[in-house]
PDB file of C-alpha atoms in Angstrom:
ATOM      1  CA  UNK A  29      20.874  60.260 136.741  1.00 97.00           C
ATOM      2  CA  UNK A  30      24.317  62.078 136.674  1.00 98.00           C
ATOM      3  CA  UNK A  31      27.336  60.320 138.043  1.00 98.00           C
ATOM      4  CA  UNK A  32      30.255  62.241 138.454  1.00 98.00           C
ATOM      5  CA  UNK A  33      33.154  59.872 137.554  1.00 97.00           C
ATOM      6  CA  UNK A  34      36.860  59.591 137.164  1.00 96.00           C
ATOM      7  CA  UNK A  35      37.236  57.277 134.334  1.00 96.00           C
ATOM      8  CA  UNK A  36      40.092  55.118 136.067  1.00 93.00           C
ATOM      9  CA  UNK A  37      38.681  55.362 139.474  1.00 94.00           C
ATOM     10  CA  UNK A  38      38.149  51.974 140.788  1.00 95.00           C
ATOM     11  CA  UNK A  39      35.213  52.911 142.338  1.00 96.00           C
ATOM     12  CA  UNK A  40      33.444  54.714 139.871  1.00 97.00           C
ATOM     13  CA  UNK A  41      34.359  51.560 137.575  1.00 98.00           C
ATOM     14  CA  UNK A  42      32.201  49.411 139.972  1.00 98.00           C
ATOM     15  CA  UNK A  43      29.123  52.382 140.018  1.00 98.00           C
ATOM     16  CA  UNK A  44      29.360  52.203 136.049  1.00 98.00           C
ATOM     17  CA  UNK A  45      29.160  48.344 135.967  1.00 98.00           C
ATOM     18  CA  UNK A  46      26.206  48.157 138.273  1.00 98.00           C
ATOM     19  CA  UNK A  47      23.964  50.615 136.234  1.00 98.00           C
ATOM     20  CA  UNK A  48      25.192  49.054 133.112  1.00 98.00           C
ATOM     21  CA  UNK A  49      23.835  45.739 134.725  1.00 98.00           C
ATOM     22  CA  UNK A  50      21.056  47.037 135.878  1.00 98.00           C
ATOM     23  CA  UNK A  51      20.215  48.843 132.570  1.00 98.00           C
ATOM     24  CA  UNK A  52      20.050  52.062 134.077  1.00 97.00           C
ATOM     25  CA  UNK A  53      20.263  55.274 131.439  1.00 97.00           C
ATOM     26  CA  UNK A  54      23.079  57.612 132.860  1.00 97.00           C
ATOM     27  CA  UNK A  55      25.032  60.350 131.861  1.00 97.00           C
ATOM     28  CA  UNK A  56      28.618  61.318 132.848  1.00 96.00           C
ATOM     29  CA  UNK A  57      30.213  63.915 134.414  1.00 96.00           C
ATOM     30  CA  UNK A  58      33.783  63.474 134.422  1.00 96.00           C
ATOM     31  CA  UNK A  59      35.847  64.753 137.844  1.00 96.00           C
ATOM     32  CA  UNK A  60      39.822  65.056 136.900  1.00 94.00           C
ATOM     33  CA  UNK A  61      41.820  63.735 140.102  1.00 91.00           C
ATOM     34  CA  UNK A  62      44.544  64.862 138.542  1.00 89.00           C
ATOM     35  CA  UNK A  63      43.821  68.234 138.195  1.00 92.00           C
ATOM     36  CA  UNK A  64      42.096  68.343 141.472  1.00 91.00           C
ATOM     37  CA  UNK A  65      38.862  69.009 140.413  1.00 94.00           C
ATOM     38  CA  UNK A  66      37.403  66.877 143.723  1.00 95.00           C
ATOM     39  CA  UNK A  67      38.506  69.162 146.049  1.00 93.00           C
ATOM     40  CA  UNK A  68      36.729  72.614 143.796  1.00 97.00           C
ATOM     41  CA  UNK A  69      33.825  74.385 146.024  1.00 97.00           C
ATOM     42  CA  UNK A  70      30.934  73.199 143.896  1.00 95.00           C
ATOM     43  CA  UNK A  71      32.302  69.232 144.008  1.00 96.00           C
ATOM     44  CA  UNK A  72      33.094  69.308 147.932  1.00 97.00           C
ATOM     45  CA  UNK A  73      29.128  70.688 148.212  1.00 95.00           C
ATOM     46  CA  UNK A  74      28.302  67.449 146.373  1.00 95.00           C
ATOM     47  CA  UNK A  75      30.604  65.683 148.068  1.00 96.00           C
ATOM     48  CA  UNK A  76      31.949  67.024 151.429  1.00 96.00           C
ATOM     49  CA  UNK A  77      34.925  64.245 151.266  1.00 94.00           C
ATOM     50  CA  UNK A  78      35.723  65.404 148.006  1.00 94.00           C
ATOM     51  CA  UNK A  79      35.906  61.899 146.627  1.00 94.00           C
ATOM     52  CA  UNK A  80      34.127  59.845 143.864  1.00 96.00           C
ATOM     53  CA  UNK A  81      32.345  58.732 142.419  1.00 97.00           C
ATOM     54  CA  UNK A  82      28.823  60.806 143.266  1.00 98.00           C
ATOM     55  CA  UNK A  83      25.148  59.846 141.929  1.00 98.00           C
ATOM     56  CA  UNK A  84      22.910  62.858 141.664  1.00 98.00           C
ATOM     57  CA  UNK A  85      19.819  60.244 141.310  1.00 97.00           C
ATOM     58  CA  UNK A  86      17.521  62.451 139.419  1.00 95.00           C
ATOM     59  CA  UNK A  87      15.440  62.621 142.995  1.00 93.00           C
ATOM     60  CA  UNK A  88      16.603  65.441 144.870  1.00 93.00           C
ATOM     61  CA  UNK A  89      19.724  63.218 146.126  1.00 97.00           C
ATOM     62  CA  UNK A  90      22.971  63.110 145.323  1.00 97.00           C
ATOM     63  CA  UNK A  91      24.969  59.947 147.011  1.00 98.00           C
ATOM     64  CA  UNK A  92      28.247  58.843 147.667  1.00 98.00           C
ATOM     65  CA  UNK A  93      30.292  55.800 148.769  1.00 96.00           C
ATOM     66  CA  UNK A  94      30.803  53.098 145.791  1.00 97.00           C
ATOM     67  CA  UNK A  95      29.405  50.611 148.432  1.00 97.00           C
ATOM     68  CA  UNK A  96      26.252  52.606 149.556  1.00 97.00           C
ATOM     69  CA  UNK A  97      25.409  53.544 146.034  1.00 98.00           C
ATOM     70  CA  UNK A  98      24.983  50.382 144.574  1.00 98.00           C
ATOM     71  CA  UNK A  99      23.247  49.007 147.730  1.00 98.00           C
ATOM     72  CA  UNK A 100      20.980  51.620 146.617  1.00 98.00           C
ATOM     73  CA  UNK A 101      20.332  50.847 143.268  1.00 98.00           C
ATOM     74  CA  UNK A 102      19.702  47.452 143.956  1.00 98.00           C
ATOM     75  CA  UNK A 103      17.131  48.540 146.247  1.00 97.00           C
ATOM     76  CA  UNK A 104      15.623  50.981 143.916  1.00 97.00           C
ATOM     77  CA  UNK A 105      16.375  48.541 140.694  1.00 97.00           C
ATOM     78  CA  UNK A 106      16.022  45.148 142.167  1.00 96.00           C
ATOM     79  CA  UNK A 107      17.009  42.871 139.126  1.00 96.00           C
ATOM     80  CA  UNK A 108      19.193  41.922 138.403  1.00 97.00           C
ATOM     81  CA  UNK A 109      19.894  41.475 141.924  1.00 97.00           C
ATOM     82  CA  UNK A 110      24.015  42.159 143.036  1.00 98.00           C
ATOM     83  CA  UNK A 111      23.498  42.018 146.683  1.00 98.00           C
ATOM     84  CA  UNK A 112      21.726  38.528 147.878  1.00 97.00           C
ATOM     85  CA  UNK A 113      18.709  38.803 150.226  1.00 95.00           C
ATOM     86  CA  UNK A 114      19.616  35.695 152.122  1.00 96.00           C
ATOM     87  CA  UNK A 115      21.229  36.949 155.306  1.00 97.00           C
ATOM     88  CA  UNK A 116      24.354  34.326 155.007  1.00 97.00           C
ATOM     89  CA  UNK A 117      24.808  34.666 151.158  1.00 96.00           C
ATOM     90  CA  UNK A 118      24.671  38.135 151.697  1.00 97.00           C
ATOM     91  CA  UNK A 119      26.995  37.938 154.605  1.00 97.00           C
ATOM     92  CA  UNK A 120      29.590  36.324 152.326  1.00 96.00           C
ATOM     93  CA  UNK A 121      29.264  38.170 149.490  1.00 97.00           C
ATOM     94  CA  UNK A 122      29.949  41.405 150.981  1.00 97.00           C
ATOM     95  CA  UNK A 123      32.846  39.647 152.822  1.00 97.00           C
ATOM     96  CA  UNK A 124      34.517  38.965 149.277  1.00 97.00           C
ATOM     97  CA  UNK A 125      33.388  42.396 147.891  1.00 97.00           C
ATOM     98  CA  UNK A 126      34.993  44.073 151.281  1.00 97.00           C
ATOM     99  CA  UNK A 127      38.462  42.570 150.532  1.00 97.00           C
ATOM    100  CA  UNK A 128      38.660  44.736 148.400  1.00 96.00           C
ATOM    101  CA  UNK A 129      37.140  47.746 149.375  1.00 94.00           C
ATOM    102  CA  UNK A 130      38.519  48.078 152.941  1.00 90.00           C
ATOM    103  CA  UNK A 131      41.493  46.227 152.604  1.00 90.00           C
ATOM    104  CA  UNK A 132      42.964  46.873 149.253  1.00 91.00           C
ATOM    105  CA  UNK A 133      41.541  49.739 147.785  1.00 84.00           C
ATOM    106  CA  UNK A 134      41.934  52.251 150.473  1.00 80.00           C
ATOM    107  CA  UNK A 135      45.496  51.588 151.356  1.00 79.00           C
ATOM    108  CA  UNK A 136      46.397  52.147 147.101  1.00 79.00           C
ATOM    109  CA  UNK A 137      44.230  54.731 146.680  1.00 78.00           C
ATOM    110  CA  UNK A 138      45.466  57.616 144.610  1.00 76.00           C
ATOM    111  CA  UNK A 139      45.722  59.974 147.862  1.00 75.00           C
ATOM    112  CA  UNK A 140      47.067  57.065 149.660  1.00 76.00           C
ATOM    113  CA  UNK A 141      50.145  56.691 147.490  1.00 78.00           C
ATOM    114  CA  UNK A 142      50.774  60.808 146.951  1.00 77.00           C
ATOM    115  CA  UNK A 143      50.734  60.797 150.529  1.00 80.00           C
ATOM    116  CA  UNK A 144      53.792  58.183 150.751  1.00 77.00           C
ATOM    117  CA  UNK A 145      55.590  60.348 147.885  1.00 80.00           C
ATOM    118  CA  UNK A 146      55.303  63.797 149.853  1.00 78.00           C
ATOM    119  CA  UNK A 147      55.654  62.572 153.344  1.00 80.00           C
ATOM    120  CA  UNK A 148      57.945  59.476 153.321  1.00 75.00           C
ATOM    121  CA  UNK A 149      59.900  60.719 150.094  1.00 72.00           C
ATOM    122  CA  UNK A 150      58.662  57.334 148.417  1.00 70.00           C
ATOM    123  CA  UNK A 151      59.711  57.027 144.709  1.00 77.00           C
ATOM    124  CA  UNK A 152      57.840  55.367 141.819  1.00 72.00           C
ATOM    125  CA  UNK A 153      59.351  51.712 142.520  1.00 81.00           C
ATOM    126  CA  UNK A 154      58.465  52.560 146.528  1.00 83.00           C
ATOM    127  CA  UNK A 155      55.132  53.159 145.753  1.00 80.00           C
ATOM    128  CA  UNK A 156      54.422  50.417 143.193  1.00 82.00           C
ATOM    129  CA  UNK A 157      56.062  47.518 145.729  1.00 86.00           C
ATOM    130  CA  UNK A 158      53.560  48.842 148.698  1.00 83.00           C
ATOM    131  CA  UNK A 159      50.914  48.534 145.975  1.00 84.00           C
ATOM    132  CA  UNK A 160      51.943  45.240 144.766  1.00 89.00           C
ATOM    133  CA  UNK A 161      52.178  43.864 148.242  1.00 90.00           C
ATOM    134  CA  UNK A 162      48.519  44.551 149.521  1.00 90.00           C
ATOM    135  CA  UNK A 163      46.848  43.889 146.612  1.00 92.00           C
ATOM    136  CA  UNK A 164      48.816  40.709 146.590  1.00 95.00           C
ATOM    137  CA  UNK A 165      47.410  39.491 149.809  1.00 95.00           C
ATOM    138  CA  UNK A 166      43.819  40.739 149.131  1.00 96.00           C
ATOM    139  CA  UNK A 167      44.215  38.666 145.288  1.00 97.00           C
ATOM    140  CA  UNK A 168      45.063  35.850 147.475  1.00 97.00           C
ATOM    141  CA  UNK A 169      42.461  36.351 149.703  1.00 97.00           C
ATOM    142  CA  UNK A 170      40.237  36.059 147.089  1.00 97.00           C
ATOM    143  CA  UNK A 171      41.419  33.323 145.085  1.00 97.00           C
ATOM    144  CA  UNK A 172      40.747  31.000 148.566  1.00 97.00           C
ATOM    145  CA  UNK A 173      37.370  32.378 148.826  1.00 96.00           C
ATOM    146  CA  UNK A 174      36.255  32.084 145.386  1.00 96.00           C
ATOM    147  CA  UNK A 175      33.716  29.185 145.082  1.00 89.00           C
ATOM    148  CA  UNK A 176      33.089  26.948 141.891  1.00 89.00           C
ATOM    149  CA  UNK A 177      30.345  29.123 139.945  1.00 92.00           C
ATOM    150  CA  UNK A 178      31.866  31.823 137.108  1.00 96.00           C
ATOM    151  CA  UNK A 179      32.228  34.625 139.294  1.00 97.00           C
ATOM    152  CA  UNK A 180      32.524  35.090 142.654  1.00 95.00           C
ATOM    153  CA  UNK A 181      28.827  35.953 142.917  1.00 86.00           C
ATOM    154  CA  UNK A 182      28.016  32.217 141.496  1.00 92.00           C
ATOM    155  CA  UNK A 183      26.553  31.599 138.063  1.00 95.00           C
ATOM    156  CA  UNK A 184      25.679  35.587 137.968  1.00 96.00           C
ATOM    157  CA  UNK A 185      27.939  37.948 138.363  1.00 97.00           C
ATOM    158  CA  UNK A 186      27.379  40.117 141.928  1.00 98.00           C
ATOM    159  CA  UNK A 187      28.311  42.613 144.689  1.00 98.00           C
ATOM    160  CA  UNK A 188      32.355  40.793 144.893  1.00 98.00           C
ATOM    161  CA  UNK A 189      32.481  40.994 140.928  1.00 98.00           C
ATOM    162  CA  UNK A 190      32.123  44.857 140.935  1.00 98.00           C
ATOM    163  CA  UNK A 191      34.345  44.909 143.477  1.00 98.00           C
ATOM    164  CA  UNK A 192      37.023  42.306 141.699  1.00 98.00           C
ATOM    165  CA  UNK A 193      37.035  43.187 138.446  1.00 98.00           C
ATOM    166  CA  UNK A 194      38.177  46.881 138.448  1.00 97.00           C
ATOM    167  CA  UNK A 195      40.693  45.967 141.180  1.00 95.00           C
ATOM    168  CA  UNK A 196      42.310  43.452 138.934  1.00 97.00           C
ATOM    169  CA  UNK A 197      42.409  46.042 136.157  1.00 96.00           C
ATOM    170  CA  UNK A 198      44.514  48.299 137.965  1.00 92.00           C
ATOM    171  CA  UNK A 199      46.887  45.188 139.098  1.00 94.00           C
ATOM    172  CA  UNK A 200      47.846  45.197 135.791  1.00 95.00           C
ATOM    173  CA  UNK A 201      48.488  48.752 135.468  1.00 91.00           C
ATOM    174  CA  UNK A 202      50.772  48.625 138.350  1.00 88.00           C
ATOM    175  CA  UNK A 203      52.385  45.109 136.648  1.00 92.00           C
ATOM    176  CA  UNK A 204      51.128  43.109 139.503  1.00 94.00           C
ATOM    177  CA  UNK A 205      51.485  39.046 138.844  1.00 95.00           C
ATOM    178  CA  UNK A 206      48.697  37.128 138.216  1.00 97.00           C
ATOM    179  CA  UNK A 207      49.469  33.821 137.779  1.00 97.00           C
ATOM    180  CA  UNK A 208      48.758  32.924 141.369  1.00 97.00           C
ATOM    181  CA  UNK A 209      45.022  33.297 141.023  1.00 98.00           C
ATOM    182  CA  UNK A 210      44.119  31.235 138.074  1.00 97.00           C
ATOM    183  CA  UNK A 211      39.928  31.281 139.717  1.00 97.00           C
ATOM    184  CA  UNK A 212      40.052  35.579 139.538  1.00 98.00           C
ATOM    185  CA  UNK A 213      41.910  35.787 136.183  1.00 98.00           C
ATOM    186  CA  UNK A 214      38.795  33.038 134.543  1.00 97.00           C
ATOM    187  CA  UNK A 215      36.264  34.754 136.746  1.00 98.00           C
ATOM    188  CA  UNK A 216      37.567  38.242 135.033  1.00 98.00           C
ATOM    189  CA  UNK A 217      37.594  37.102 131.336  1.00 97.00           C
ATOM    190  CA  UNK A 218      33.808  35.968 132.243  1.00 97.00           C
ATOM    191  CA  UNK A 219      33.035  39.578 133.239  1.00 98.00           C
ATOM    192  CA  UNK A 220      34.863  41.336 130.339  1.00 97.00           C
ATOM    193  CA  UNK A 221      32.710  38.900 127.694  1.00 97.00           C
ATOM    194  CA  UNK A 222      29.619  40.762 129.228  1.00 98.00           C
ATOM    195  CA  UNK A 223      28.535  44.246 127.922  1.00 98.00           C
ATOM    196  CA  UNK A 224      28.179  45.744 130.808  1.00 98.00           C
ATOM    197  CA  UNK A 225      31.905  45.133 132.074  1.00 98.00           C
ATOM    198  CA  UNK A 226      33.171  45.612 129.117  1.00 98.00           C
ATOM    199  CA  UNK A 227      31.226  49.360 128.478  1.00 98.00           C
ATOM    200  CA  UNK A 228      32.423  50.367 131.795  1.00 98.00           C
ATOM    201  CA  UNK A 229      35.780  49.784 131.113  1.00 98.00           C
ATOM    202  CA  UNK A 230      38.049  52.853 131.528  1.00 96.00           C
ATOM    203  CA  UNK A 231      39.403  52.635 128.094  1.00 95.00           C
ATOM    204  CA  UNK A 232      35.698  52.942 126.674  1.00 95.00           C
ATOM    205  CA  UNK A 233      34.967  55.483 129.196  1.00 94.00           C
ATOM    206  CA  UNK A 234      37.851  57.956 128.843  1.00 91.00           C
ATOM    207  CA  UNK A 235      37.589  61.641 128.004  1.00 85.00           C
ATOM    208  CA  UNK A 236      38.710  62.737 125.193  1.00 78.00           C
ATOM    209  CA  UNK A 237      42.299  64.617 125.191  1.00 67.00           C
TER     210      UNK A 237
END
């Protein structure tokens, strides 16, 4: 398998930590956002949106979406299972992993916040207080729906974890506060403690200079 990554895209952190989990050999290759390498004529023919992260699976396919690609590998590598089978815990776990991905993520994505600097003349501080704020209320969110278990997927880490986890590193990046969600900061130290959060990390997973 080949996944074409950004090291500090949040969702290519989540792809990395499910085929880590899953034990799934990989190899990397790395798309610059900064240099625009998504939008180049052979990524776009991989990936018409010219987005990642991308899986070329090794079997003639090459998929996209963070969601839809780790909905396939738990299909095609069932354990350890991320997504659960019963219809209501699956229900809610995709309800906790969605806070993030269609409520958080895509209004502080990368494109997302160039757009507010070339359109709306938004400086750094602009653009870090709209971060702060929505990831604020999708933290908080989550800290009411997390239940009693280690992570948010129970005893096991799961879909909401993948999802949590790599959100929570780029709240600190933008010097988001914490201290408000005691559950997601405990759930998070669980995750890092595990080699496969902690390999996908973007600091272990950065190109060289």
């Amino acid at each position: 398998m080949l996944l074409y990554d950004y090291f500090r895209s949040s969702a290519c952190y989540r792809v990395r930590i499910a085929l880590n989990l899953k034990g799934v050999a990989y190899d990397s290759a790395p798309v610059s956002l900064i240099n625009g390498e998504q939008r180049s004529a052979d990524y776009l023919a991989r990936n018409p949106q010219g987005l990642v992260p991308a899986l070329d699976t090794g079997e003639g396919a090459v998929l996209t979406q963070s969601l839809a690609i780790i909905d396939w590998l738990d299909t095609r590598f069932p354990e350890p299972r991320l997504i659960p089978a019963d219809p209501l815990a699956r229900a809610q776990a995709l309800a906790q992993a969605m806070v993030v991905g269609m409520d958080v993520h895509p209004l502080n994505n990368l494109r997302v916040l160039n757009r507010l600097r070339d359109t709306l003349g938004a400086d750094g501080d602009a653009r870090n207080d709209w971060y702060r704020h929505w990831t604020a209320e999708g933290l908080a969110a989550l800290e009411a729906m997390a239940g009693d278990g280690r992570f948010l997927g129970g005893e096991a880490p799961g879909i909401a974890d993948l999802f949590l986890i790599p959100q929570l590193y780029n709240a600190r990046r933008f010097e988001c506060a914490l201290d408000a969600y005691p559950r997601l900061v405990a759930i998070d130290a669980q995750a890092q403690a595990l080699p496969a959060f902690a390999n996908a990390h973007p600091d272990k997973v950065k190109p060289p200079e």
